[in-house]
Structure formats: structure tokens, C-alpha cells
Amino acid sequence: MTLRARIALAGGDESLGELRDFLSSQCDRAHVTAEIAGDLQLAAEEVLVNIITHGYRGSAGNVNVRLDIVRGYLVIEFSDQAAPFDPLAMPEPELGQSIDEAPIGGLGIPLIRRLSHEQHYSYSDGRNCLRLKWYLSETTHGPEPRDNSDELEH
């Protein structure tokens, strides 16, 4: 099954619910397993909250989301016009501290890395683009699907 879907979010308070509904309906349509759908939901919510909170600093700003499910892969892509920021360049936090010594925050990006199978960041034409990828079966760890990032509507 091939599924390609997009949603444009205003980046306000209602965006998180819209994203949840969008992903839930698309995962249902494509018969994505509950485990992958749950990991996708959690990672996507973290990305969106980070874009709104840190990228747009709480102000409304457009976030485009594209979901592709094709040939055993699920790819979600977030595109925004916030200041350039590569979340994948962030160092791993130190986790050996006691709860009283540990800093607040900073665990979202490591969570996204652990939930998804692959991550890729780029900045082009004034837009941040973060792509997260999941393998839907163990047999899809082979060749990459065709990169059609040049076909994206930014």
C-alpha cells in the first residue's frame, strides 16, 4: 500500500490535536502496527512542540507535515520557517546524574532518535526540514527508497 498525505498546521495550541488526529487516521488507513503508530505519535508530538516552543518561541508559525508510507517504510517530514536549527546536532545528555542534579529538559531529541529508525535534517530555501523514518518490516532494511525531497512543497 502506498499512502501520501499532508497537513499544514498553524503552529498554535490546536496544532497538537490536529496532528494527533491526522496521524491516527493515516496510520489506521495504512494498517500501521500499534507499536509503530505509538512511536510515531510520540516522536511527532515532540517535534511539533519543539518547533512551536523553541523555533517559533510560542508565536504562531506554519508547520507543514508530510507522511509517506510506501514499500515498507514510513517517513514523516516536518518543514518550518523558524530560525535554522539542526536538532540532530545536539549532544546526548548525561543521564548518570541524580534526579536532583539533572537539568530540566533536553531529553526530547534523544527520545526521537530512539523511537525512529533514521533521522535526517536539512535547511533549504529558508525552511528547516526534519525527516524521521521507520521500517515497517524487518525486510525493509535494504536499499533506500527514492529520495524525492526535491518534489516537496515548501
Tab-separated table of N, CA and C in Angstrom:
chain	number	residue	atom	x	y	z
A	1	MET	N	0.842	-1.186	0.000
A	1	MET	CA	0.000	0.000	0.000
A	1	MET	C	0.883	1.243	0.000
A	2	THR	N	0.500	2.205	-0.788
A	2	THR	CA	1.176	3.491	-0.803
A	2	THR	C	0.219	4.546	-0.296
A	3	LEU	N	0.689	5.336	0.637
A	3	LEU	CA	-0.120	6.414	1.183
A	3	LEU	C	0.750	7.651	1.267
A	4	ARG	N	0.248	8.741	0.758
A	4	ARG	CA	0.942	10.029	0.849
A	4	ARG	C	-0.085	11.045	1.327
A	5	ALA	N	0.229	11.711	2.420
A	5	ALA	CA	-0.715	12.668	2.995
A	5	ALA	C	0.047	13.861	3.545
A	6	ARG	N	-0.621	14.997	3.567
A	6	ARG	CA	-0.015	16.237	4.061
A	6	ARG	C	-1.014	16.980	4.920
A	7	ILE	N	-0.476	17.758	5.841
A	7	ILE	CA	-1.300	18.664	6.634
A	7	ILE	C	-0.462	19.907	6.919
A	8	ALA	N	-1.103	21.054	6.850
A	8	ALA	CA	-0.456	22.323	7.216
A	8	ALA	C	-1.038	22.744	8.555
A	9	LEU	N	-0.160	22.972	9.508
A	9	LEU	CA	-0.576	23.359	10.852
A	9	LEU	C	-0.198	24.808	11.111
A	10	ALA	N	-1.060	25.522	11.818
A	10	ALA	CA	-0.815	26.934	12.109
A	10	ALA	C	0.210	27.124	13.220
A	11	GLY	N	0.523	26.075	13.947
A	11	GLY	CA	1.530	26.183	14.997
A	11	GLY	C	0.985	26.741	16.298
A	12	GLY	N	-0.315	26.822	16.439
A	12	GLY	CA	-0.923	27.309	17.674
A	12	GLY	C	-1.285	26.161	18.595
A	13	ASP	N	-2.055	26.465	19.623
A	13	ASP	CA	-2.441	25.479	20.627
A	13	ASP	C	-3.213	24.300	20.041
A	14	GLU	N	-3.991	24.538	19.000
A	14	GLU	CA	-4.813	23.474	18.412
A	14	GLU	C	-4.009	22.525	17.530
A	15	SER	N	-2.790	22.883	17.205
A	15	SER	CA	-1.991	22.083	16.271
A	15	SER	C	-1.687	20.681	16.768
A	16	LEU	N	-1.468	20.520	18.047
A	16	LEU	CA	-1.135	19.209	18.579
A	16	LEU	C	-2.294	18.227	18.390
A	17	GLY	N	-3.510	18.666	18.665
A	17	GLY	CA	-4.685	17.818	18.449
A	17	GLY	C	-4.888	17.499	16.983
A	18	GLU	N	-4.676	18.492	16.120
A	18	GLU	CA	-4.808	18.266	14.674
A	18	GLU	C	-3.785	17.244	14.200
A	19	LEU	N	-2.557	17.343	14.707
A	19	LEU	CA	-1.514	16.384	14.325
A	19	LEU	C	-1.877	14.988	14.799
A	20	ARG	N	-2.325	14.861	16.040
A	20	ARG	CA	-2.717	13.545	16.571
A	20	ARG	C	-3.803	12.909	15.715
A	21	ASP	N	-4.836	13.680	15.392
A	21	ASP	CA	-5.946	13.156	14.583
A	21	ASP	C	-5.473	12.742	13.196
A	22	PHE	N	-4.642	13.577	12.577
A	22	PHE	CA	-4.105	13.305	11.251
A	22	PHE	C	-3.317	11.994	11.255
A	23	LEU	N	-2.385	11.856	12.193
A	23	LEU	CA	-1.551	10.657	12.231
A	23	LEU	C	-2.367	9.414	12.557
A	24	SER	N	-3.289	9.534	13.477
A	24	SER	CA	-4.123	8.397	13.842
A	24	SER	C	-4.925	7.895	12.645
A	25	SER	N	-5.550	8.803	11.916
A	25	SER	CA	-6.362	8.387	10.773
A	25	SER	C	-5.503	7.799	9.655
A	26	GLN	N	-4.336	8.379	9.414
A	26	GLN	CA	-3.472	7.863	8.343
A	26	GLN	C	-2.887	6.503	8.710
A	27	CYS	N	-2.492	6.333	9.964
A	27	CYS	CA	-1.963	5.036	10.400
A	27	CYS	C	-3.048	3.962	10.330
A	28	ASP	N	-4.272	4.312	10.684
A	28	ASP	CA	-5.388	3.370	10.564
A	28	ASP	C	-5.604	2.977	9.105
A	29	ARG	N	-5.603	3.963	8.217
A	29	ARG	CA	-5.808	3.691	6.779
A	29	ARG	C	-4.753	2.758	6.220
A	30	ALA	N	-3.504	2.915	6.704
A	30	ALA	CA	-2.394	2.133	6.169
A	30	ALA	C	-2.117	0.866	6.973
A	31	HIS	N	-2.926	0.605	7.999
A	31	HIS	CA	-2.775	-0.582	8.846
A	31	HIS	C	-1.383	-0.657	9.482
A	32	VAL	N	-0.894	0.471	9.953
A	32	VAL	CA	0.386	0.526	10.653
A	32	VAL	C	0.201	-0.120	12.022
A	33	THR	N	1.181	-0.892	12.467
A	33	THR	CA	1.069	-1.570	13.756
A	33	THR	C	0.915	-0.559	14.889
A	34	ALA	N	0.304	-1.003	15.968
A	34	ALA	CA	0.095	-0.133	17.128
A	34	ALA	C	1.429	0.350	17.695
A	35	GLU	N	2.455	-0.489	17.671
A	35	GLU	CA	3.770	-0.098	18.199
A	35	GLU	C	4.379	1.038	17.377
A	36	ILE	N	4.397	0.883	16.066
A	36	ILE	CA	4.966	1.932	15.198
A	36	ILE	C	4.109	3.193	15.287
A	37	ALA	N	2.792	3.042	15.257
A	37	ALA	CA	1.900	4.210	15.348
A	37	ALA	C	2.125	4.961	16.658
A	38	GLY	N	2.304	4.244	17.756
A	38	GLY	CA	2.563	4.888	19.040
A	38	GLY	C	3.889	5.619	19.059
A	39	ASP	N	4.933	4.982	18.509
A	39	ASP	CA	6.244	5.632	18.429
A	39	ASP	C	6.181	6.869	17.541
A	40	LEU	N	5.472	6.758	16.417
A	40	LEU	CA	5.297	7.888	15.505
A	40	LEU	C	4.590	9.036	16.212
A	41	GLN	N	3.491	8.750	16.891
A	41	GLN	CA	2.731	9.798	17.594
A	41	GLN	C	3.614	10.522	18.602
A	42	LEU	N	4.327	9.772	19.423
A	42	LEU	CA	5.151	10.375	20.466
A	42	LEU	C	6.279	11.216	19.868
A	43	ALA	N	6.977	10.675	18.872
A	43	ALA	CA	8.066	11.425	18.237
A	43	ALA	C	7.534	12.668	17.529
A	44	ALA	N	6.419	12.541	16.819
A	44	ALA	CA	5.852	13.675	16.078
A	44	ALA	C	5.392	14.775	17.025
A	45	GLU	N	4.763	14.399	18.138
A	45	GLU	CA	4.337	15.403	19.115
A	45	GLU	C	5.543	16.143	19.678
A	46	GLU	N	6.610	15.419	19.959
A	46	GLU	CA	7.828	16.048	20.493
A	46	GLU	C	8.412	17.029	19.481
A	47	VAL	N	8.475	16.630	18.216
A	47	VAL	CA	8.996	17.523	17.175
A	47	VAL	C	8.136	18.781	17.078
A	48	LEU	N	6.828	18.612	17.007
A	48	LEU	CA	5.942	19.762	16.861
A	48	LEU	C	6.041	20.702	18.062
A	49	VAL	N	6.044	20.158	19.259
A	49	VAL	CA	6.163	21.002	20.458
A	49	VAL	C	7.486	21.769	20.438
A	50	ASN	N	8.569	21.107	20.022
A	50	ASN	CA	9.861	21.794	19.940
A	50	ASN	C	9.844	22.914	18.902
A	51	ILE	N	9.222	22.673	17.754
A	51	ILE	CA	9.149	23.713	16.723
A	51	ILE	C	8.380	24.919	17.253
A	52	ILE	N	7.229	24.666	17.864
A	52	ILE	CA	6.397	25.763	18.368
A	52	ILE	C	7.079	26.485	19.525
A	53	THR	N	7.604	25.721	20.482
A	53	THR	CA	8.181	26.309	21.696
A	53	THR	C	9.517	26.981	21.442
A	54	HIS	N	10.413	26.288	20.742
A	54	HIS	CA	11.771	26.799	20.569
A	54	HIS	C	11.983	27.497	19.233
A	55	GLY	N	11.419	26.927	18.169
A	55	GLY	CA	11.599	27.532	16.849
A	55	GLY	C	10.839	28.834	16.701
A	56	TYR	N	9.546	28.788	16.990
A	56	TYR	CA	8.704	29.978	16.865
A	56	TYR	C	8.537	30.714	18.193
A	57	ARG	N	9.172	30.198	19.236
A	57	ARG	CA	9.153	30.812	20.575
A	57	ARG	C	7.740	31.117	21.056
A	58	GLY	N	6.841	30.165	20.810
A	58	GLY	CA	5.472	30.298	21.287
A	58	GLY	C	4.551	31.096	20.391
A	59	SER	N	5.082	31.773	19.385
A	59	SER	CA	4.248	32.513	18.426
A	59	SER	C	3.737	31.547	17.362
A	60	ALA	N	2.653	31.891	16.746
A	60	ALA	CA	2.128	31.055	15.667
A	60	ALA	C	3.095	31.078	14.493
A	61	GLY	N	3.262	29.940	13.881
A	61	GLY	CA	4.110	29.815	12.707
A	61	GLY	C	3.739	28.546	11.973
A	62	ASN	N	3.752	28.580	10.676
A	62	ASN	CA	3.321	27.461	9.859
A	62	ASN	C	4.265	26.268	9.996
A	63	VAL	N	3.690	25.091	10.137
A	63	VAL	CA	4.435	23.836	10.144
A	63	VAL	C	3.758	22.904	9.149
A	64	ASN	N	4.485	22.505	8.121
A	64	ASN	CA	3.967	21.553	7.144
A	64	ASN	C	4.432	20.155	7.532
A	65	VAL	N	3.505	19.214	7.478
A	65	VAL	CA	3.812	17.829	7.821
A	65	VAL	C	3.419	16.963	6.634
A	66	ARG	N	4.338	16.121	6.245
A	66	ARG	CA	4.079	15.179	5.156
A	66	ARG	C	4.334	13.779	5.678
A	67	LEU	N	3.427	12.866	5.382
A	67	LEU	CA	3.548	11.476	5.787
A	67	LEU	C	3.521	10.617	4.535
A	68	ASP	N	4.545	9.800	4.358
A	68	ASP	CA	4.619	8.861	3.239
A	68	ASP	C	4.764	7.457	3.801
A	69	ILE	N	3.910	6.570	3.354
A	69	ILE	CA	4.020	5.162	3.701
A	69	ILE	C	4.081	4.420	2.377
A	70	VAL	N	5.246	3.864	2.087
A	70	VAL	CA	5.464	3.238	0.791
A	70	VAL	C	6.551	2.172	0.908
A	71	ARG	N	6.340	1.044	0.262
A	71	ARG	CA	7.336	-0.042	0.165
A	71	ARG	C	7.981	-0.403	1.498
A	72	GLY	N	7.183	-0.515	2.545
A	72	GLY	CA	7.724	-0.966	3.819
A	72	GLY	C	8.368	0.107	4.666
A	73	TYR	N	8.232	1.353	4.268
A	73	TYR	CA	8.788	2.464	5.026
A	73	TYR	C	7.686	3.436	5.411
A	74	LEU	N	7.864	4.076	6.529
A	74	LEU	CA	7.022	5.191	6.929
A	74	LEU	C	7.955	6.371	7.160
A	75	VAL	N	7.705	7.472	6.480
A	75	VAL	CA	8.530	8.673	6.625
A	75	VAL	C	7.622	9.842	6.954
A	76	ILE	N	7.963	10.550	8.019
A	76	ILE	CA	7.254	11.782	8.349
A	76	ILE	C	8.259	12.915	8.235
A	77	GLU	N	7.798	13.996	7.643
A	77	GLU	CA	8.669	15.149	7.427
A	77	GLU	C	7.999	16.401	7.971
A	78	PHE	N	8.751	17.141	8.746
A	78	PHE	CA	8.300	18.423	9.287
A	78	PHE	C	9.095	19.516	8.606
A	79	SER	N	8.396	20.555	8.162
A	79	SER	CA	9.029	21.687	7.499
A	79	SER	C	8.491	22.970	8.126
A	80	ASP	N	9.418	23.868	8.515
A	80	ASP	CA	9.001	25.120	9.157
A	80	ASP	C	9.936	26.256	8.745
A	81	GLN	N	9.507	27.476	9.033
A	81	GLN	CA	10.284	28.663	8.682
A	81	GLN	C	10.896	29.341	9.903
A	82	ALA	N	11.070	28.612	10.972
A	82	ALA	CA	11.732	29.155	12.158
A	82	ALA	C	13.225	29.328	11.861
A	83	ALA	N	13.945	29.907	12.787
A	83	ALA	CA	15.391	30.082	12.609
A	83	ALA	C	16.044	28.724	12.370
A	84	PRO	N	17.093	28.683	11.558
A	84	PRO	CA	17.762	27.410	11.293
A	84	PRO	C	18.217	26.747	12.591
A	85	PHE	N	17.884	25.465	12.728
A	85	PHE	CA	18.294	24.715	13.914
A	85	PHE	C	18.301	23.239	13.578
A	86	ASP	N	19.464	22.603	13.742
A	86	ASP	CA	19.608	21.176	13.499
A	86	ASP	C	19.509	20.444	14.836
A	87	PRO	N	18.359	19.873	15.144
A	87	PRO	CA	18.214	19.199	16.430
A	87	PRO	C	19.092	17.959	16.542
A	88	LEU	N	19.469	17.375	15.413
A	88	LEU	CA	20.280	16.160	15.443
A	88	LEU	C	21.741	16.447	15.777
A	89	ALA	N	22.135	17.722	15.746
A	89	ALA	CA	23.499	18.106	16.103
A	89	ALA	C	23.667	18.266	17.610
A	90	MET	N	22.562	18.195	18.339
A	90	MET	CA	22.625	18.345	19.794
A	90	MET	C	23.331	17.137	20.405
A	91	PRO	N	24.230	17.380	21.385
A	91	PRO	CA	24.908	16.250	22.026
A	91	PRO	C	23.944	15.469	22.911
A	92	GLU	N	24.265	14.204	23.112
A	92	GLU	CA	23.472	13.369	24.013
A	92	GLU	C	23.617	13.906	25.438
A	93	PRO	N	22.530	13.980	26.173
A	93	PRO	CA	22.619	14.464	27.558
A	93	PRO	C	23.268	13.423	28.467
A	94	GLU	N	23.821	13.901	29.573
A	94	GLU	CA	24.380	12.988	30.576
A	94	GLU	C	23.226	12.446	31.402
A	95	LEU	N	23.100	11.138	31.431
A	95	LEU	CA	21.974	10.533	32.125
A	95	LEU	C	22.352	9.930	33.468
A	96	GLY	N	23.610	9.982	33.840
A	96	GLY	CA	24.049	9.355	35.074
A	96	GLY	C	23.854	10.197	36.321
A	97	GLN	N	23.259	11.358	36.200
A	97	GLN	CA	23.087	12.242	37.342
A	97	GLN	C	21.872	11.832	38.165
A	98	SER	N	21.896	12.262	39.433
A	98	SER	CA	20.712	12.023	40.258
A	98	SER	C	19.604	12.932	39.766
A	99	ILE	N	18.390	12.609	40.115
A	99	ILE	CA	17.246	13.394	39.658
A	99	ILE	C	17.322	14.838	40.155
A	100	ASP	N	17.940	15.044	41.315
A	100	ASP	CA	18.072	16.395	41.855
A	100	ASP	C	19.106	17.223	41.096
A	101	GLU	N	20.116	16.555	40.500
A	101	GLU	CA	21.184	17.246	39.785
A	101	GLU	C	20.917	17.385	38.289
A	102	ALA	N	20.034	16.574	37.763
A	102	ALA	CA	19.786	16.562	36.321
A	102	ALA	C	19.079	17.845	35.892
A	103	PRO	N	19.499	18.424	34.764
A	103	PRO	CA	18.815	19.615	34.258
A	103	PRO	C	17.430	19.270	33.731
A	104	ILE	N	16.543	20.224	33.756
A	104	ILE	CA	15.198	20.028	33.224
A	104	ILE	C	15.261	20.155	31.706
A	105	GLY	N	14.587	19.276	31.015
A	105	GLY	CA	14.535	19.319	29.556
A	105	GLY	C	15.735	18.636	28.923
A	106	GLY	N	15.770	18.693	27.595
A	106	GLY	CA	16.897	18.150	26.850
A	106	GLY	C	16.796	16.680	26.500
A	107	LEU	N	15.673	16.034	26.807
A	107	LEU	CA	15.550	14.608	26.524
A	107	LEU	C	14.687	14.308	25.299
A	108	GLY	N	14.083	15.343	24.712
A	108	GLY	CA	13.207	15.131	23.566
A	108	GLY	C	13.921	14.606	22.335
A	109	ILE	N	15.065	15.184	22.008
A	109	ILE	CA	15.802	14.752	20.814
A	109	ILE	C	16.320	13.324	20.989
A	110	PRO	N	16.914	12.973	22.133
A	110	PRO	CA	17.310	11.570	22.306
A	110	PRO	C	16.113	10.614	22.216
A	111	LEU	N	14.971	11.031	22.704
A	111	LEU	CA	13.763	10.209	22.605
A	111	LEU	C	13.393	9.993	21.136
A	112	ILE	N	13.416	11.058	20.350
A	112	ILE	CA	13.104	10.958	18.920
A	112	ILE	C	14.081	10.008	18.230
A	113	ARG	N	15.364	10.101	18.580
A	113	ARG	CA	16.378	9.218	17.987
A	113	ARG	C	16.094	7.756	18.310
A	114	ARG	N	15.629	7.500	19.531
A	114	ARG	CA	15.388	6.120	19.947
A	114	ARG	C	14.074	5.561	19.392
A	115	LEU	N	13.105	6.410	19.174
A	115	LEU	CA	11.811	5.947	18.674
A	115	LEU	C	11.834	5.664	17.176
A	116	SER	N	12.543	6.471	16.409
A	116	SER	CA	12.580	6.322	14.950
A	116	SER	C	13.834	5.560	14.536
A	117	HIS	N	13.812	4.971	13.338
A	117	HIS	CA	14.942	4.192	12.853
A	117	HIS	C	16.005	5.047	12.177
A	118	GLU	N	15.585	6.116	11.519
A	118	GLU	CA	16.529	7.021	10.863
A	118	GLU	C	16.021	8.438	11.033
A	119	GLN	N	16.969	9.396	11.048
A	119	GLN	CA	16.635	10.805	11.154
A	119	GLN	C	17.531	11.583	10.185
A	120	HIS	N	16.973	12.626	9.608
A	120	HIS	CA	17.753	13.469	8.699
A	120	HIS	C	17.257	14.901	8.821
A	121	TYR	N	18.191	15.852	8.922
A	121	TYR	CA	17.853	17.270	8.985
A	121	TYR	C	18.499	17.987	7.807
A	122	SER	N	17.784	18.970	7.258
A	122	SER	CA	18.361	19.853	6.246
A	122	SER	C	17.732	21.235	6.396
A	123	TYR	N	18.421	22.216	5.847
A	123	TYR	CA	17.893	23.584	5.815
A	123	TYR	C	18.065	24.079	4.395
A	124	SER	N	16.946	24.481	3.778
A	124	SER	CA	16.994	24.918	2.391
A	124	SER	C	15.870	25.903	2.127
A	125	ASP	N	16.156	26.922	1.360
A	125	ASP	CA	15.152	27.911	0.956
A	125	ASP	C	14.403	28.494	2.149
A	126	GLY	N	15.139	28.742	3.239
A	126	GLY	CA	14.534	29.362	4.414
A	126	GLY	C	13.684	28.443	5.254
A	127	ARG	N	13.828	27.130	5.060
A	127	ARG	CA	13.000	26.179	5.807
A	127	ARG	C	13.855	25.097	6.460
A	128	ASN	N	13.533	24.811	7.723
A	128	ASN	CA	14.057	23.631	8.401
A	128	ASN	C	13.267	22.437	7.898
A	129	CYS	N	13.923	21.322	7.738
A	129	CYS	CA	13.246	20.099	7.325
A	129	CYS	C	13.802	18.935	8.143
A	130	LEU	N	12.948	18.301	8.915
A	130	LEU	CA	13.343	17.145	9.712
A	130	LEU	C	12.538	15.943	9.245
A	131	ARG	N	13.260	14.905	8.829
A	131	ARG	CA	12.626	13.668	8.349
A	131	ARG	C	12.943	12.546	9.319
A	132	LEU	N	11.905	11.836	9.710
A	132	LEU	CA	12.035	10.663	10.566
A	132	LEU	C	11.509	9.460	9.798
A	133	LYS	N	12.197	8.338	9.935
A	133	LYS	CA	11.847	7.165	9.140
A	133	LYS	C	11.733	5.934	10.030
A	134	TRP	N	10.734	5.120	9.733
A	134	TRP	CA	10.533	3.842	10.397
A	134	TRP	C	10.488	2.748	9.348
A	135	TYR	N	11.073	1.585	9.665
A	135	TYR	CA	10.931	0.397	8.836
A	135	TYR	C	9.675	-0.318	9.300
A	136	LEU	N	8.798	-0.656	8.405
A	136	LEU	CA	7.549	-1.311	8.775
A	136	LEU	C	7.667	-2.814	8.832
A	137	SER	N	8.763	-3.356	8.330
A	137	SER	CA	9.026	-4.789	8.449
A	137	SER	C	10.526	-4.985	8.481
A	138	GLU	N	10.950	-6.154	8.941
A	138	GLU	CA	12.385	-6.426	9.042
A	138	GLU	C	13.036	-6.588	7.677
A	139	THR	N	12.253	-6.783	6.645
A	139	THR	CA	12.824	-6.977	5.317
A	139	THR	C	13.062	-5.659	4.594
A	140	THR	N	12.717	-4.537	5.206
A	140	THR	CA	12.874	-3.251	4.518
A	140	THR	C	14.139	-2.518	4.922
A	141	HIS	N	15.109	-3.203	5.498
A	141	HIS	CA	16.354	-2.551	5.865
A	141	HIS	C	17.308	-2.472	4.682
A	142	GLY	N	16.829	-2.764	3.492
A	142	GLY	CA	17.643	-2.777	2.288
A	142	GLY	C	17.832	-1.400	1.695
A	143	PRO	N	17.838	-1.308	0.380
A	143	PRO	CA	18.102	-0.038	-0.290
A	143	PRO	C	17.084	1.028	0.089
A	144	GLU	N	17.562	2.248	0.131
A	144	GLU	CA	16.707	3.387	0.446
A	144	GLU	C	15.690	3.596	-0.671
A	145	PRO	N	14.469	4.013	-0.312
A	145	PRO	CA	13.541	4.403	-1.369
A	145	PRO	C	14.058	5.668	-2.047
A	146	ARG	N	13.578	5.916	-3.225
A	146	ARG	CA	13.995	7.084	-3.986
A	146	ARG	C	13.802	8.343	-3.144
A	147	ASP	N	14.825	9.194	-3.099
A	147	ASP	CA	14.724	10.457	-2.377
A	147	ASP	C	14.000	11.456	-3.262
A	148	ASN	N	12.796	11.833	-2.852
A	148	ASN	CA	12.027	12.774	-3.645
A	148	ASN	C	11.873	14.100	-2.906
A	149	SER	N	12.915	14.451	-2.149
A	149	SER	CA	12.852	15.690	-1.390
A	149	SER	C	12.743	16.915	-2.291
A	150	ASP	N	13.227	16.779	-3.539
A	150	ASP	CA	13.107	17.903	-4.466
A	150	ASP	C	11.666	18.121	-4.918
A	151	GLU	N	10.809	17.139	-4.645
A	151	GLU	CA	9.405	17.259	-5.026
A	151	GLU	C	8.550	17.853	-3.924
A	152	LEU	N	9.156	18.117	-2.777
A	152	LEU	CA	8.391	18.634	-1.644
A	152	LEU	C	7.874	20.025	-1.912
A	153	GLU	N	6.698	20.273	-1.404
A	153	GLU	CA	6.158	21.624	-1.450
A	153	GLU	C	6.572	22.302	-0.166
A	154	HIS	N	7.363	23.326	-0.264
A	154	HIS	CA	7.826	24.025	0.945
A	154	HIS	C	7.047	25.293	1.122
